[in-house]
Short mmCIF file of C-alpha atoms in Angstrom, two decimals:
data_model
loop_
_atom_site.label_atom_id
_atom_site.label_comp_id
_atom_site.label_asym_id
_atom_site.label_seq_id
_atom_site.Cartn_x
_atom_site.Cartn_y
_atom_site.Cartn_z
CA MET A 1 61.47 -17.04 14.09
CA THR A 2 58.03 -18.42 12.52
CA SER A 3 55.06 -16.94 11.87
CA HIS A 4 53.63 -17.60 15.29
CA ASP A 5 56.20 -15.28 16.84
CA LEU A 6 55.32 -12.12 14.88
CA PRO A 7 52.96 -9.77 15.66
CA ARG A 8 49.57 -10.12 14.97
CA THR A 9 48.29 -7.26 12.71
CA ASP A 10 44.44 -6.95 11.81
CA PRO A 11 43.31 -5.56 8.47
CA PRO A 12 42.68 -1.98 8.77
CA THR A 13 39.03 -0.98 9.12
CA LEU A 14 37.55 1.17 6.86
CA GLU A 15 35.21 4.14 7.90
CA PRO A 16 31.64 3.57 6.55
CA ALA A 17 31.93 6.66 4.32
CA ALA A 18 34.89 4.94 2.59
CA LEU A 19 33.06 1.72 2.07
CA PRO A 20 31.48 1.34 -1.54
CA PRO A 21 27.85 2.43 -2.17
CA LEU A 22 25.49 -0.16 -0.20
CA ARG A 23 23.36 -1.38 -3.42
CA THR A 24 19.83 -1.70 -2.57
CA VAL A 25 16.42 -1.72 -4.22
CA GLY A 26 13.39 -0.02 -3.86
CA TRP A 27 9.82 -0.44 -4.98
CA VAL A 28 7.97 2.68 -6.59
CA ASN A 29 4.46 2.16 -5.93
CA VAL A 30 2.54 5.33 -6.65
CA ARG A 31 -1.36 5.52 -5.83
CA ASP A 32 -3.83 8.01 -5.95
CA GLY A 33 -0.63 10.51 -6.15
CA ARG A 34 1.00 9.15 -3.53
CA LEU A 35 4.24 7.08 -2.47
CA LEU A 36 4.25 3.93 -0.61
CA ALA A 37 6.62 3.96 2.00
CA VAL A 38 7.45 1.95 5.27
CA ARG A 39 8.84 2.88 8.63
CA THR A 40 11.09 -0.48 10.28
CA THR A 41 10.54 -1.20 13.96
CA GLY A 42 12.93 0.87 15.80
CA LYS A 43 13.50 3.64 13.29
CA ASP A 44 12.27 7.30 13.12
CA ARG A 45 12.14 7.48 9.14
CA PHE A 46 10.20 6.20 6.43
CA PHE A 47 11.95 4.10 3.64
CA MET A 48 11.04 3.05 0.04
CA PRO A 49 9.96 -1.01 0.78
CA GLY A 50 12.59 -2.72 -0.75
CA GLY A 51 16.19 -3.64 0.79
CA LYS A 52 19.80 -5.09 0.05
CA VAL A 53 20.70 -7.20 -2.80
CA GLU A 54 21.99 -10.55 -1.64
CA PRO A 55 25.07 -12.04 -3.35
CA GLY A 56 24.16 -14.10 -6.68
CA GLU A 57 20.52 -12.01 -6.68
CA SER A 58 19.67 -9.86 -9.38
CA ASP A 59 18.20 -6.81 -8.57
CA ALA A 60 14.59 -7.91 -9.92
CA GLU A 61 14.68 -10.86 -7.94
CA ALA A 62 15.82 -8.73 -4.65
CA LEU A 63 12.93 -6.51 -4.96
CA VAL A 64 10.36 -9.64 -5.46
CA ARG A 65 11.78 -11.18 -2.57
CA GLU A 66 12.18 -8.39 -0.11
CA ILE A 67 8.70 -6.97 -1.09
CA HIS A 68 7.17 -10.36 -0.27
CA GLU A 69 8.75 -10.50 3.05
CA GLU A 70 8.25 -6.88 4.18
CA LEU A 71 4.48 -6.47 2.79
CA GLY A 72 3.21 -9.79 2.04
CA VAL A 73 2.79 -8.73 -1.52
CA ARG A 74 3.55 -11.07 -4.46
CA LEU A 75 5.30 -8.75 -7.27
CA ASP A 76 5.30 -10.40 -10.96
CA PRO A 77 8.84 -10.76 -11.74
CA THR A 78 8.18 -10.14 -15.48
CA SER A 79 6.98 -6.49 -14.40
CA VAL A 80 10.08 -5.53 -13.19
CA ARG A 81 11.52 -2.52 -14.91
CA PRO A 82 13.79 0.13 -13.80
CA ALA A 83 12.66 3.58 -12.75
CA PHE A 84 15.87 5.54 -11.52
CA VAL A 85 18.98 5.31 -9.24
CA ALA A 86 18.77 7.20 -6.04
CA GLU A 87 22.38 7.51 -4.06
CA ALA A 88 22.61 9.58 -0.83
CA PRO A 89 24.32 9.20 2.69
CA GLY A 90 22.32 6.31 4.31
CA HIS A 91 20.44 7.21 7.29
CA GLY A 92 21.87 5.77 10.38
CA LEU A 93 25.01 4.31 8.15
CA GLY A 94 27.75 6.37 9.84
CA GLY A 95 28.35 8.44 6.34
CA ARG A 96 28.13 5.06 3.98
CA VAL A 97 26.39 5.89 0.82
CA VAL A 98 23.40 3.80 -0.31
CA ARG A 99 22.73 3.43 -3.99
CA MET A 100 19.21 2.24 -4.38
CA HIS A 101 17.70 1.10 -7.82
CA CYS A 102 14.47 2.02 -7.75
CA MET A 103 11.70 -0.10 -9.90
CA TYR A 104 8.39 -0.45 -10.75
CA ALA A 105 6.43 -3.74 -10.45
CA GLU A 106 2.90 -5.12 -10.77
CA PRO A 107 1.62 -7.21 -7.70
CA VAL A 108 0.36 -10.68 -9.32
CA VAL A 109 -3.52 -10.95 -9.79
CA GLY A 110 -4.94 -11.75 -6.23
CA SER A 111 -1.88 -10.63 -4.35
CA PRO A 112 -2.78 -9.04 -1.02
CA GLU A 113 -2.93 -5.46 -0.13
CA PRO A 114 0.64 -4.15 1.28
CA ALA A 115 0.40 -4.78 5.17
CA PRO A 116 3.27 -4.24 7.73
CA ASN A 117 5.20 -7.87 8.01
CA ALA A 118 8.37 -8.86 9.20
CA GLU A 119 10.38 -5.86 10.71
CA ILE A 120 7.87 -3.30 9.28
CA ALA A 121 5.96 -1.33 11.75
CA GLU A 122 4.19 1.11 9.90
CA LEU A 123 3.17 1.80 6.06
CA ALA A 124 2.65 5.69 5.07
CA TRP A 125 1.63 6.85 1.49
CA LEU A 126 3.64 10.06 1.20
CA THR A 127 3.81 13.50 -1.13
CA PRO A 128 6.70 15.93 -1.55
CA ALA A 129 5.22 17.58 1.52
CA ASP A 130 6.99 14.59 3.62
CA THR A 131 10.57 15.13 2.94
CA HIS A 132 11.07 15.57 6.57
CA ARG A 133 9.78 12.05 7.15
CA VAL A 134 12.50 10.30 4.78
CA PRO A 135 16.47 10.12 4.84
CA PRO A 136 18.53 11.90 1.84
CA ALA A 137 17.57 9.03 -0.45
CA GLY A 138 13.90 9.01 -0.04
CA GLN A 139 14.28 12.91 -0.42
CA ILE A 140 16.06 11.98 -3.83
CA VAL A 141 12.80 9.72 -4.81
CA LEU A 142 10.31 12.07 -3.80
CA ASP A 143 11.80 15.05 -5.83
CA ARG A 144 12.08 12.50 -8.65
CA LEU A 145 8.28 11.60 -8.65
CA ALA A 146 7.12 15.13 -7.63
CA GLY A 147 5.01 15.53 -11.39
CA VAL A 148 3.32 12.19 -10.49
CA LEU A 149 2.62 12.99 -6.47
CA SER A 150 -0.26 15.11 -5.46
CA ALA A 151 0.89 18.55 -4.10
#
C-alpha cells in the first residue's frame, strides 16, 4: 500500500473562537474631546483607524502603513508610542478575539487632514455616548479614553 492508497484526511479546521487573537493596531487620535473612528464600506460599525499587522512588520510600521492607506495621513514613525491594548471578540469574526494595540502618533508636518481612502466609507468623531456605534474593542477604547473625551 502506498501513500496514494490511503484515505485523504484534511487537517481539522479551528472554529474562529479557538484561533489565537488577531493582532491589530489602532490609532488613538483625539481632537476637541472626540476620538477619530472609521467605517469600512459595507460595515455598520465604526472602528479605530488601523488594521492587521502583517508578518515581519512592527506595530509602528503597521500603524504608519494602515493610516496612510485608510486616511491619506502620513504619520511620523518616530512619534508612535503605545497607549493600551483592547482585547474583545471581533465584530463579524465569528467569535475570534481581536487584540488591538492602540497607539498615539503625530502626523508629519504638511500631512493632509484625515479623509476616507481605500475601503473607508466614512469618518466620525466619537464620544463615550457613541458606544452603540462601535464593536466591543471600540467600547473598551471609549471607556479607557473617557477622561479625555467630551461627555
